[in-house]
XYZ file of C-alpha atoms in Angstrom:
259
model
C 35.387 56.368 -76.688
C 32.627 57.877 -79.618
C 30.260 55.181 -79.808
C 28.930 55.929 -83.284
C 30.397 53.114 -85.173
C 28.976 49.770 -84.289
C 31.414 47.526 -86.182
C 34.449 49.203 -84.019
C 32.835 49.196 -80.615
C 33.477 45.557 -80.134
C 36.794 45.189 -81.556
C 37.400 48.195 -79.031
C 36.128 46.443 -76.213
C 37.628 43.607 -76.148
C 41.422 45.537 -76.676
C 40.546 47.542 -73.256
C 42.620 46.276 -70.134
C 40.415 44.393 -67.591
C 42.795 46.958 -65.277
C 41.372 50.132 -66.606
C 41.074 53.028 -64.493
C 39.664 55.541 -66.480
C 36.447 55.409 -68.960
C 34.634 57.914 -71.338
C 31.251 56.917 -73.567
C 30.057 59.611 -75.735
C 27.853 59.804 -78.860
C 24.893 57.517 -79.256
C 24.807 54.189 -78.125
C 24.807 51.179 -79.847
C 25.931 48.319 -77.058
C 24.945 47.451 -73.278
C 26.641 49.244 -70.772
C 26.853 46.047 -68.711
C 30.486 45.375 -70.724
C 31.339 48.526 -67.640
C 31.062 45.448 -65.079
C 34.215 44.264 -66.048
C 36.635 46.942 -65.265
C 36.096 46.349 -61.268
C 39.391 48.966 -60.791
C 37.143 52.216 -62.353
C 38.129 55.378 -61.074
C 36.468 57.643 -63.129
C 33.558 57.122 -65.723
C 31.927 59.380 -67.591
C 28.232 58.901 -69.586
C 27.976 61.601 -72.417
C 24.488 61.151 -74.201
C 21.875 63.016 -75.494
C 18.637 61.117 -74.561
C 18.036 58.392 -71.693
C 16.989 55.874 -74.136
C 20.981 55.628 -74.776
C 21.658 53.788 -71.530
C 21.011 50.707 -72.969
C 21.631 47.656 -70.056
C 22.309 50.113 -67.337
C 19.719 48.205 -65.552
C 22.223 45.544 -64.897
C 25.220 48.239 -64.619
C 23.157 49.520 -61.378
C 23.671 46.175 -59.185
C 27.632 46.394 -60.093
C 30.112 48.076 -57.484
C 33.466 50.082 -58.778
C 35.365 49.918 -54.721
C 37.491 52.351 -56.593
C 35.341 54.679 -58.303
C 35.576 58.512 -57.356
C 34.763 60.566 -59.947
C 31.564 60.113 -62.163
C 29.965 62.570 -64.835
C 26.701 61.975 -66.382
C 26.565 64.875 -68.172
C 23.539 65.033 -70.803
C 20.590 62.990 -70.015
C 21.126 60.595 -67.610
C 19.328 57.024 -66.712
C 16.082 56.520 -65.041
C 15.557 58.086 -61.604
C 15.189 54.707 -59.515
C 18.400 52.956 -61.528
C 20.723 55.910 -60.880
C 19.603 55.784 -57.400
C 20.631 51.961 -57.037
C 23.732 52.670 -58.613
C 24.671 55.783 -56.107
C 23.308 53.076 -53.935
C 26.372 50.956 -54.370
C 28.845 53.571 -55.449
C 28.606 56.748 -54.142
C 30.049 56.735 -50.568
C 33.365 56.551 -52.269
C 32.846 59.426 -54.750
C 34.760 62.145 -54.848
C 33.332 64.385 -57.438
C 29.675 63.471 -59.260
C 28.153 65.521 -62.215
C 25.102 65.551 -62.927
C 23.259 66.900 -66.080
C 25.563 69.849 -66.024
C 25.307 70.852 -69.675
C 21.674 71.654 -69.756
C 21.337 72.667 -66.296
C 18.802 69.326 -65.496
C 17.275 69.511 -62.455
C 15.838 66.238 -60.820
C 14.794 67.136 -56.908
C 14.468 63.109 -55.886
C 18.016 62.416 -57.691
C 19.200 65.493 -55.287
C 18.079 64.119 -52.267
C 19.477 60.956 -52.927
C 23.155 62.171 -53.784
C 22.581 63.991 -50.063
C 21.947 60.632 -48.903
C 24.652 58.310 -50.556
C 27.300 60.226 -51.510
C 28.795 61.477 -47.845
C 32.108 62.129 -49.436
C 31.619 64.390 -52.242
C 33.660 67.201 -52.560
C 32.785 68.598 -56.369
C 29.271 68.524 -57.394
C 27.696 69.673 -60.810
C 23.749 69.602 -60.319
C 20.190 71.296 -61.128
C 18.212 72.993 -58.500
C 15.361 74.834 -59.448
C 13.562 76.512 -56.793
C 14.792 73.892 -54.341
C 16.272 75.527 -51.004
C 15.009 72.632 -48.854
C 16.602 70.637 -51.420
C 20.237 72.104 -51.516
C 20.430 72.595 -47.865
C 19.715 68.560 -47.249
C 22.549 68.296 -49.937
C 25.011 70.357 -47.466
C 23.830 68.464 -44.541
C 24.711 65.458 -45.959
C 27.537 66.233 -48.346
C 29.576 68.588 -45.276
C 33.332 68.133 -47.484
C 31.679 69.736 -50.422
C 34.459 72.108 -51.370
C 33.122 73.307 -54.896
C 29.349 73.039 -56.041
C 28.394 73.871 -60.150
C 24.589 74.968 -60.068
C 22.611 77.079 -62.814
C 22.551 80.662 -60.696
C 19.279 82.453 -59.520
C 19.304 84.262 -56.806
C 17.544 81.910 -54.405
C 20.277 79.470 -54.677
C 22.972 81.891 -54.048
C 21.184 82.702 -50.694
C 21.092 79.093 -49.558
C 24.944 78.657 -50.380
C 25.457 81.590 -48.201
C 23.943 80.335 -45.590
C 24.080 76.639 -45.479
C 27.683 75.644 -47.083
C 29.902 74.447 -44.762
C 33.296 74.326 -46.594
C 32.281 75.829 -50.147
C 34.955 77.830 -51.089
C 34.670 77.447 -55.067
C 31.088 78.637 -56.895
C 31.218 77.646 -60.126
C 27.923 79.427 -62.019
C 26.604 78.462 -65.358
C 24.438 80.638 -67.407
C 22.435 80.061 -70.452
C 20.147 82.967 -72.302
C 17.576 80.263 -72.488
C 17.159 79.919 -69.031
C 14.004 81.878 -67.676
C 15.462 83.822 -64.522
C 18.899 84.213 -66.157
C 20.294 87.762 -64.874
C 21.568 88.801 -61.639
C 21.148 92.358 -60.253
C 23.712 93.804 -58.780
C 21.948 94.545 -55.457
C 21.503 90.538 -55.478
C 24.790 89.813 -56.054
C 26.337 92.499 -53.666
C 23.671 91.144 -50.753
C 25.256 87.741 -51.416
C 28.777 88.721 -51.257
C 27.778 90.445 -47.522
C 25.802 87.105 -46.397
C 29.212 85.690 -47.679
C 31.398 88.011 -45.785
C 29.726 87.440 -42.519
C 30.358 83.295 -42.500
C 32.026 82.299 -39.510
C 34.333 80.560 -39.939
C 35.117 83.014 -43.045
C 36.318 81.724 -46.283
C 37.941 83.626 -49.381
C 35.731 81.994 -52.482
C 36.643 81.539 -56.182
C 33.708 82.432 -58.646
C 33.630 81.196 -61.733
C 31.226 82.271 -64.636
C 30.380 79.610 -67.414
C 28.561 81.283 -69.774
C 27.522 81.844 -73.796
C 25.112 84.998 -73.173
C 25.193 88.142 -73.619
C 23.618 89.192 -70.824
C 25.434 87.193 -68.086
C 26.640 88.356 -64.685
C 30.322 89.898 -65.583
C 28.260 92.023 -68.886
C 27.098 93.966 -66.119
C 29.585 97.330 -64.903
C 28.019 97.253 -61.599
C 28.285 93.687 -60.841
C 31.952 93.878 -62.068
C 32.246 97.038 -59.763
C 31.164 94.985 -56.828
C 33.334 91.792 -57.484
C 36.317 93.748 -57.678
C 35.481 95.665 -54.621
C 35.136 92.045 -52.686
C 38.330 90.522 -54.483
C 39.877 93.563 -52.845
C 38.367 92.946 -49.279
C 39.881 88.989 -49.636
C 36.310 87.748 -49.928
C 37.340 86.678 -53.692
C 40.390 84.947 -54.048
C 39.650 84.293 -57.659
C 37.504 85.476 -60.091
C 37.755 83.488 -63.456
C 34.675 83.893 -66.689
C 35.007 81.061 -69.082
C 32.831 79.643 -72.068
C 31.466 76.300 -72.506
C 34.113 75.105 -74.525
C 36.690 77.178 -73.268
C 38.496 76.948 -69.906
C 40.950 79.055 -70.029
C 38.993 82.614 -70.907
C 39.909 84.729 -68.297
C 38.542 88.133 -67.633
C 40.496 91.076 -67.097
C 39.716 92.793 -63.881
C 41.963 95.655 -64.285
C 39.611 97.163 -66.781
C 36.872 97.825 -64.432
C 39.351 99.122 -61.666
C 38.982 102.775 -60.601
C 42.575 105.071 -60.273
């Protein structure tokens, strides 16, 4: 639902099913986002806006629990640090998959450490970490069925994935030119496919590049070189590059294989 047109919204509203399972919000808000309370059945809910001054009345949406939510996206801005918290408070042991931020690569260390601490069951996250290896290793302490994690890469991060995942086996690594330590060498990227090699137990990982640079990871003929040698060792099951808008670019491997 595009909340740009403030004589529809309300019409809208009141035509949705008290029994709906599924809810979008994009655009720029106009109403309170208390009118959420009523659809107790929520699965999935997603919060698409631009600035945090467009989460109008999500200090009463905090106090409300969704028994059935297990997906949520917040994937702009996203409400004030100490409501969000209340909120994962009351709804995140059940949640599935949580996204936070993803689309500018926010990072928010005390929103981190509280989705290590109330949301046990996660098994898809989409978050920011900058510089925060502490940080991402409480996250894998306390989020142990994590089976696919969507960070803005640096090397650091890879390192701490390596070593402190427990059941990662999808990396899903967003790139932006506008990001200040944006490229990976290919001696970083071959040290973490070795760290990755030696996890016991072992597991074969799917890497995905999200990306609109030029200079991003697969650009490189080296790094290329070195994720085709791993997808032939089993260590890559699946190696996919897609755009932000696009999720079904796939890169052809073949071209960088040697005869």
């Amino acid at each position: 639902m595009k909340q740009d047109d403030d004589n529809d919204i309300p019409s809208l509203i009141t035509e949705l099913p008290n029994s709906l399972i599924k809810l979008n919000l994009y655009g720029s808000n106009c109403i309170p986002l208390s009118f959420i309370s009523k659809f107790s059945n929520l699965q999935e809910l997603e919060l698409s806006y631009s600035y945090q001054e467009d989460f109008i009345g999500f200090e009463e949406l905090q106090h409300i629990f969704f028994p059935q939510l297990q997906i949520l996206k917040i994937r702009r801005a996203f409400p004030r640090d100490e409501l969000l918290k209340i909120f994962l408070e009351n709804n995140g042991k059940n949640l599935k998959e949580f996204y936070l931020g993803d689309f500018g690569g926010i990072s928010d260390k005390s929103l981190n450490l509280a989705i290590a601490r109330t949301c046990p069951n996660l098994k898809k996250l989409s978050t920011g970490f900058s510089y925060e290896l502490i940080t991402l290793q409480i996250v894998f302490d306390g989020c142990q069925y994590l089976e696919s994690i969507r960070i803005w890469y640096e090397k650091k991060a890879l390192e701490a994935i390596a070593k402190y995942s427990h059941n990662i086996d999808e990396l899903i690594l967003y790139h932006h030119s506008f990001k200040a330590r944006f490229e990976l060498l290919p001696k970083e990227l071959e040290s973490f496919f070795i760290d990755w090699k030696n996890r016991v137990p072992q597991k074969s990982l799917s890497l995905i590049i999200v990306t609109c640079s030029t200079r991003s990871l697969e650009k490189n003929d080296e790094n290329m070189k070195i994720i085709e040698k791993y997808r032939k060792l089993g260590i890559i099951k699946k190696f996919k590059v897609t755009d932000f808008n696009d999720d079904d670019l796939y890169l052809d491997l073949n071209h960088f294989r040697k005869n």
